[in-house]
Tab-separated table of C-alpha atoms in Angstrom:
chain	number	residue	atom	x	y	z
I	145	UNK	CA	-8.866	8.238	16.824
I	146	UNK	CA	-7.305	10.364	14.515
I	147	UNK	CA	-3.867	8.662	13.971
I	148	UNK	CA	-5.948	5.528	13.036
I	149	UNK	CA	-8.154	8.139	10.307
I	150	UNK	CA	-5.465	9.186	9.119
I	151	UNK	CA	-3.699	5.223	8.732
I	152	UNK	CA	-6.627	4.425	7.287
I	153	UNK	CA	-6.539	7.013	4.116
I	154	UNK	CA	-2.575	5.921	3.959
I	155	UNK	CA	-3.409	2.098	3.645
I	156	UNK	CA	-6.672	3.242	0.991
I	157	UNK	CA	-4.291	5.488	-1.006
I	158	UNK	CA	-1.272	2.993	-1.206
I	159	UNK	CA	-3.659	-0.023	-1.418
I	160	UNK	CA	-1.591	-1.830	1.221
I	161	UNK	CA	-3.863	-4.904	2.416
I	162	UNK	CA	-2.502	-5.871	5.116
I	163	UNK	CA	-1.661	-5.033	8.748
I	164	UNK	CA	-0.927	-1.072	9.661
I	165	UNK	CA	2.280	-1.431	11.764
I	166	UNK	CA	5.460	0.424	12.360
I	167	UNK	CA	7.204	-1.489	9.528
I	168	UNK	CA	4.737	-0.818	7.157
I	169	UNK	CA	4.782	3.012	7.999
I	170	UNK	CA	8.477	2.847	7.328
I	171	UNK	CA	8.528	1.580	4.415
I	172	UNK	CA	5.750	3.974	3.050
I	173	UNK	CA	8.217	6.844	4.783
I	174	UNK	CA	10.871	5.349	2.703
I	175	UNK	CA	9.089	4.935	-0.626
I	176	UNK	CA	7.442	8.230	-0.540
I	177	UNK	CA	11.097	9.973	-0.076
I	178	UNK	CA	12.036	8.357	-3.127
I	179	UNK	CA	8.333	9.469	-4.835
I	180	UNK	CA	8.847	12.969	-3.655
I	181	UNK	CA	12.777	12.885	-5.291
I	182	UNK	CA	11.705	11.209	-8.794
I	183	UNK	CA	8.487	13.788	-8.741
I	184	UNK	CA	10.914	16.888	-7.815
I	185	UNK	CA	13.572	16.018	-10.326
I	186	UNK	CA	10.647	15.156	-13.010
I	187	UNK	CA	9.204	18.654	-12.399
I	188	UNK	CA	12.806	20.470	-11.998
I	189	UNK	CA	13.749	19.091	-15.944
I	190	UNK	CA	10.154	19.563	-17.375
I	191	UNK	CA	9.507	23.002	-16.609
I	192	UNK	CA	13.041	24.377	-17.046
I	193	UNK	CA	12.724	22.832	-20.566
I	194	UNK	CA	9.299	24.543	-21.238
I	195	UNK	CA	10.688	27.746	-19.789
I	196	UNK	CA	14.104	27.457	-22.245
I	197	UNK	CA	11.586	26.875	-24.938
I	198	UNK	CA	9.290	29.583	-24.363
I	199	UNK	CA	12.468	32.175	-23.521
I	200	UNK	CA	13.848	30.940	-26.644
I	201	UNK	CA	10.659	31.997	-28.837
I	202	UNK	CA	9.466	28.371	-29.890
I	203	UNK	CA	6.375	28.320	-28.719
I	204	UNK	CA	4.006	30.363	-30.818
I	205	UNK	CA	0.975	28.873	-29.630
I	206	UNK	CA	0.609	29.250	-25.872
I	207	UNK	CA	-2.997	28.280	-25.287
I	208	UNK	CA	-2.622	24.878	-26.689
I	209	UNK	CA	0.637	24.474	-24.561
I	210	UNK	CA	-0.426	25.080	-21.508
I	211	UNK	CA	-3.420	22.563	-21.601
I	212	UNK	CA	-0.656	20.385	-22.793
I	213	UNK	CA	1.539	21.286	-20.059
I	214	UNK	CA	-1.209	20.588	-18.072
I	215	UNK	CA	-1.988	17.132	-18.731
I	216	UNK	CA	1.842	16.085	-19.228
I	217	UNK	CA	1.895	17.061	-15.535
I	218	UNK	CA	-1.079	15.409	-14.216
I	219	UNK	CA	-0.027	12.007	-16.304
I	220	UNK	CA	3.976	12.398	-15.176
I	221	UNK	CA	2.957	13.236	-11.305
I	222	UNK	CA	0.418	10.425	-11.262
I	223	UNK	CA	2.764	7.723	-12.995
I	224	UNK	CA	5.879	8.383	-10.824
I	225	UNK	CA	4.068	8.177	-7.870
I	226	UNK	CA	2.339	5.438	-8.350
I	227	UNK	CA	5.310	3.148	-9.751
I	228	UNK	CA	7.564	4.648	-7.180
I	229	UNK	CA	5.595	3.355	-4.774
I	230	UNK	CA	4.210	-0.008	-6.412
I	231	UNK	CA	7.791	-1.403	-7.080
I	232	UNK	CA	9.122	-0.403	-3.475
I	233	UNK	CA	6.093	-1.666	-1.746
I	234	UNK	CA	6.564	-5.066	-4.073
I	235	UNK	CA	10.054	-5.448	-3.196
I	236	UNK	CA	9.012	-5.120	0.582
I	237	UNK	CA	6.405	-7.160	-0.007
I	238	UNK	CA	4.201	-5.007	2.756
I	239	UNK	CA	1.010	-4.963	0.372
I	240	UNK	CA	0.613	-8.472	0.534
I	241	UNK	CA	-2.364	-9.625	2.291
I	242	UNK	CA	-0.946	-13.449	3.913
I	243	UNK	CA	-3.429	-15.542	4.648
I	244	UNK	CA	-3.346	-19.212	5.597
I	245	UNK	CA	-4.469	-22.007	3.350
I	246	UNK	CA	-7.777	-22.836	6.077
I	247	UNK	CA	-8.562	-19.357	5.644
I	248	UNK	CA	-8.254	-18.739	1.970
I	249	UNK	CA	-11.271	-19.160	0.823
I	250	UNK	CA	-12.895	-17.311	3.485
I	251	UNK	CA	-10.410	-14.371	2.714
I	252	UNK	CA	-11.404	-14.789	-1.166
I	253	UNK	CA	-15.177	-14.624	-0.818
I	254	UNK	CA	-14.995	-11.608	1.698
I	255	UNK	CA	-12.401	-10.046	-1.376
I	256	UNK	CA	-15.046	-10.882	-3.765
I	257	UNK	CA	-17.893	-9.462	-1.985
I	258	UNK	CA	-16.241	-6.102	-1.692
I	259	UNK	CA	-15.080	-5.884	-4.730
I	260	UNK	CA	-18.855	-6.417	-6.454
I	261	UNK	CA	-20.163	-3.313	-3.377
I	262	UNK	CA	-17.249	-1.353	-4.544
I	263	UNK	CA	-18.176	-1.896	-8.423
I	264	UNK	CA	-21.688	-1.230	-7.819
I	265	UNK	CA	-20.746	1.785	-5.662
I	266	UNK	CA	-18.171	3.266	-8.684
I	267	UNK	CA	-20.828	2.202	-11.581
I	268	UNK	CA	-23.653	4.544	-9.554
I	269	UNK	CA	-21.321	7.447	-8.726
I	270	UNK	CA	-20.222	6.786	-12.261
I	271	UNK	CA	-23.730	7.157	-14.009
I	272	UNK	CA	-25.013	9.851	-11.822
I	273	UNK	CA	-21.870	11.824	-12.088
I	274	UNK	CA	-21.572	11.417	-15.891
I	275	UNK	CA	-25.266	12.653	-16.513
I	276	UNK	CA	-24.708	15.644	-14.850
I	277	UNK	CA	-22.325	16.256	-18.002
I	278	UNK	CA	-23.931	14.977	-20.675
I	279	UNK	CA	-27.698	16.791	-19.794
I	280	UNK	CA	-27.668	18.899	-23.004
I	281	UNK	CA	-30.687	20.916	-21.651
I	282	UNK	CA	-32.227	18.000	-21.731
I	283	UNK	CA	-33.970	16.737	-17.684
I	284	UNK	CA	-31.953	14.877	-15.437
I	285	UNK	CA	-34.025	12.038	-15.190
I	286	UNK	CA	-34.778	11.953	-19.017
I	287	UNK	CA	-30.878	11.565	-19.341
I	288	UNK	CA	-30.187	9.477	-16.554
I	289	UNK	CA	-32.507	6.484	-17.434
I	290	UNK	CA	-30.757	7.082	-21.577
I	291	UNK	CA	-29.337	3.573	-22.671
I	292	UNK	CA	-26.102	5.556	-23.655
I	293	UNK	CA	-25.317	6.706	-20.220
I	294	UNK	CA	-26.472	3.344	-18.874
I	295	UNK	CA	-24.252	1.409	-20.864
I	296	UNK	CA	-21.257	3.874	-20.724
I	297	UNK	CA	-21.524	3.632	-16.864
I	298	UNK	CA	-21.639	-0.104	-16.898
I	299	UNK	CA	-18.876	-0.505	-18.920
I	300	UNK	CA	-16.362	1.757	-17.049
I	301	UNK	CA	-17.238	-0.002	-13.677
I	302	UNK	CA	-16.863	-3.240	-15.132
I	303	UNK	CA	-13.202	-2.489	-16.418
I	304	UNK	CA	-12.367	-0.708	-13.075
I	305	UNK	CA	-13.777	-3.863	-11.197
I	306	UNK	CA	-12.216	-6.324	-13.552
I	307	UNK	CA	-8.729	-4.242	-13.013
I	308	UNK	CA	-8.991	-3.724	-9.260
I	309	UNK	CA	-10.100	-7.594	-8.710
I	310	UNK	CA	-7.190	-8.946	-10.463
I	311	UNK	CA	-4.766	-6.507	-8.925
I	312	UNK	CA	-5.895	-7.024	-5.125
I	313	UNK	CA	-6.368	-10.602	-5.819
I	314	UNK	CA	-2.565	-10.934	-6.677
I	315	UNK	CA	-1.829	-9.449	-3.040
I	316	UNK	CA	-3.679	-12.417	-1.098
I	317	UNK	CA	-0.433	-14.496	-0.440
I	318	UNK	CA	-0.875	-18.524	1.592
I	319	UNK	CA	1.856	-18.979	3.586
I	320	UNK	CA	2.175	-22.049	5.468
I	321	UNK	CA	1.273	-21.864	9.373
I	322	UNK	CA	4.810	-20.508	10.014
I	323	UNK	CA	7.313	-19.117	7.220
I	324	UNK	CA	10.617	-19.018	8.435
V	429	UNK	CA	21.208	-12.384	16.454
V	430	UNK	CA	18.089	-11.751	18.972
V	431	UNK	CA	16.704	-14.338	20.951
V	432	UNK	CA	12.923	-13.794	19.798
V	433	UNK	CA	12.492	-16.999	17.820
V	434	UNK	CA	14.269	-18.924	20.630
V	435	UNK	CA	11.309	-17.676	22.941
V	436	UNK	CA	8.332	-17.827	20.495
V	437	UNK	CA	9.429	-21.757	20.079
V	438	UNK	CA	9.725	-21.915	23.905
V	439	UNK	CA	6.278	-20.826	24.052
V	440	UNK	CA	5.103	-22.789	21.052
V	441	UNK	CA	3.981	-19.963	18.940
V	442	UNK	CA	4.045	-19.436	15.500
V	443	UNK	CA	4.962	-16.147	13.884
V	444	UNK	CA	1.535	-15.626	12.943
V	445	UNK	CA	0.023	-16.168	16.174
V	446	UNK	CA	2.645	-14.325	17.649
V	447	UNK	CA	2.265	-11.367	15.627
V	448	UNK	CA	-2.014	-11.494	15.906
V	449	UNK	CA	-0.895	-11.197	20.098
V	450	UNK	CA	0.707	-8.241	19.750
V	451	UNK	CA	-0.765	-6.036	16.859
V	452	UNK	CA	1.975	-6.867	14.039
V	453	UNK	CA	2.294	-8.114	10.762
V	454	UNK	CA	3.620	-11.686	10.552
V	455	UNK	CA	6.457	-10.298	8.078
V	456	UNK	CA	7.400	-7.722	10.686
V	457	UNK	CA	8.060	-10.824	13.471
V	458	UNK	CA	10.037	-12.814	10.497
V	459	UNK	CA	12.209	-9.547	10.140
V	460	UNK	CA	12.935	-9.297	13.568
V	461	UNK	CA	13.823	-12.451	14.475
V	462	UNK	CA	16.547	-12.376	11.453
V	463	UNK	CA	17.985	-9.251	12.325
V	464	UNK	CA	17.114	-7.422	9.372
V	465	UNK	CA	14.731	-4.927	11.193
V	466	UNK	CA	15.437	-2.968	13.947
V	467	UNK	CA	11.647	-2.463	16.326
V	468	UNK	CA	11.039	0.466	18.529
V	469	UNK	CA	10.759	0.260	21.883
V	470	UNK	CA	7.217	-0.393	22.224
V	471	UNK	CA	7.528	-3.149	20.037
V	472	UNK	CA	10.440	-4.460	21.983
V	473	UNK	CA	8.314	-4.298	25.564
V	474	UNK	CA	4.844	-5.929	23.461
V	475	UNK	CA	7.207	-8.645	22.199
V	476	UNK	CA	8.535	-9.281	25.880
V	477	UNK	CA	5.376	-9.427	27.532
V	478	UNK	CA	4.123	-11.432	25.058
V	479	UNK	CA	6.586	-14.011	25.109
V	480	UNK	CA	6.760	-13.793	29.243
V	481	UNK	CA	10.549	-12.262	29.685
V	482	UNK	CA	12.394	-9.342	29.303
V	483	UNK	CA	14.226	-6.750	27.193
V	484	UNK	CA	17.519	-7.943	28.174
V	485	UNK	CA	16.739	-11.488	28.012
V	486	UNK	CA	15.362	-11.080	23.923
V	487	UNK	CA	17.790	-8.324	22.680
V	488	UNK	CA	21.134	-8.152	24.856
V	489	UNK	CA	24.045	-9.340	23.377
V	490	UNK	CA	27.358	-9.500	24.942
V	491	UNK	CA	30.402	-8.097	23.895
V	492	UNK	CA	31.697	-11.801	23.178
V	493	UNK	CA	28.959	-12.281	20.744
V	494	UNK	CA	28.485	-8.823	19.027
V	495	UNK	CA	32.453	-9.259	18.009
V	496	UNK	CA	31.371	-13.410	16.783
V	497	UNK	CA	28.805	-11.559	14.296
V	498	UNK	CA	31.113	-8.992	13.071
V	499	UNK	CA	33.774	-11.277	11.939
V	500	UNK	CA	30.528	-13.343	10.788
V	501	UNK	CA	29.103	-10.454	8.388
């Protein structure tokens, strides 16, 4: 029960669509080494080169630098990660979903279908979550049901629908019956 | 080279079916059968049973043929 909890968050964090199975988990093994080597090098050069340049006396304004710092990391952590792991899992091919051709469009419409719930799903924690921002003193209610966070809402979970469809709809693979 | 593909055709199973019988994915079965992945144990015994032999029938290799496929590679 918990292994397959815990296979579960793996699959939903690396996106991999298809089946959980002791190939797969060594291949995520194997491209998160190489993640946790880029992101430990990445880390070892940035902050030695912030600390040179604040030991050296070139940073005068440290406020601003550190919410710089801060941001650089978040981006740089995020990106290596994530390509790290996108270009080993494509050259494994493990987060392809193979399906064949009988089944396709089947596989498509149940790919669809989730990906409109999902939408729907982002575009309400979205608006809710946004409002709680943007209330200004102003009632919850009266700035939930405004146009702008309405439309602001919509628009992100449209892009983030648009960019997940397209992305999980390149990992649906036919094969033929048997590929040798 | 393992005998796995030898046995799935003796049984007239595809790789997909093959690997839906045992828990796998069907590129996992593909890798196996061309040496290029190495399964655990578990794997090995599931693959067995499924294809109605055993271990040293699918995976042994004799002396005679591990030397063939190092002059091979």
């Amino acid at each position: 029960m918990k292994k397959k909890w815990k296979q579960k968050l793996i699959k939903h964090f690396f996106g991999i669509a298809g089946i959980y199975d002791e190939h797969v988990e060594l291949e995520v093994g194997k491209a998160t080494t190489w993640a946790v080597i880029a992101v430990f090098i990445f880390e070892m050069i940035f902050n030695f080169g912030m600390l040179l340049l604040a030991s050296l006396g070139a940073i005068h304004n440290f406020e601003t630098v550190f919410y710089l710092t801060l941001a650089i990391q978040i981006i740089g952590v995020s990106a290596i990660i994530s390509l790290v792991t996108y270009f080993r899992f494509k050259k494994s091919g493990i987060n392809n979903k193979e399906v064949i051709a009988e089944k396709k469009t089947a596989t498509l419409d149940k790919f669809y279908r989730k990906s409109v719930s999902v939408g729907t799903g982002f575009f309400l924690f979205e608006w809710i979550f946004s409002t709680l921002f943007d209330m200004n003193g102003q009632g919850l209610w009266f700035t939930l049901f405004t146009w702008r966070e309405i439309r602001m809402a919509l628009l992100e979970a449209i892009i983030f629908t648009a960019l997940m469809t397209f992305f999980g709809r390149r990992k649906i693979k036919t094969i033929k019956y048997d590929n040798e | 080279m393992n005998h796995v593909r030898e046995y799935r055709n003796k049984q007239k199973l595809s790789q997909m079916l093959l690997a839906e019988k045992i828990g796998v994915a069907r590129q996992t079965i593909n890798l196996i059968e061309n040496d290029k992945y190495n399964p655990s144990l578990d794997l090995c015994l599931k693959l067995a049973w499924a294809l109605d032999t055993d271990l040293n029938t699918l995976f042994w290799r004799g002396k005679n043929e591990e030397k063939m496929e190092t002059k091979v590679n």
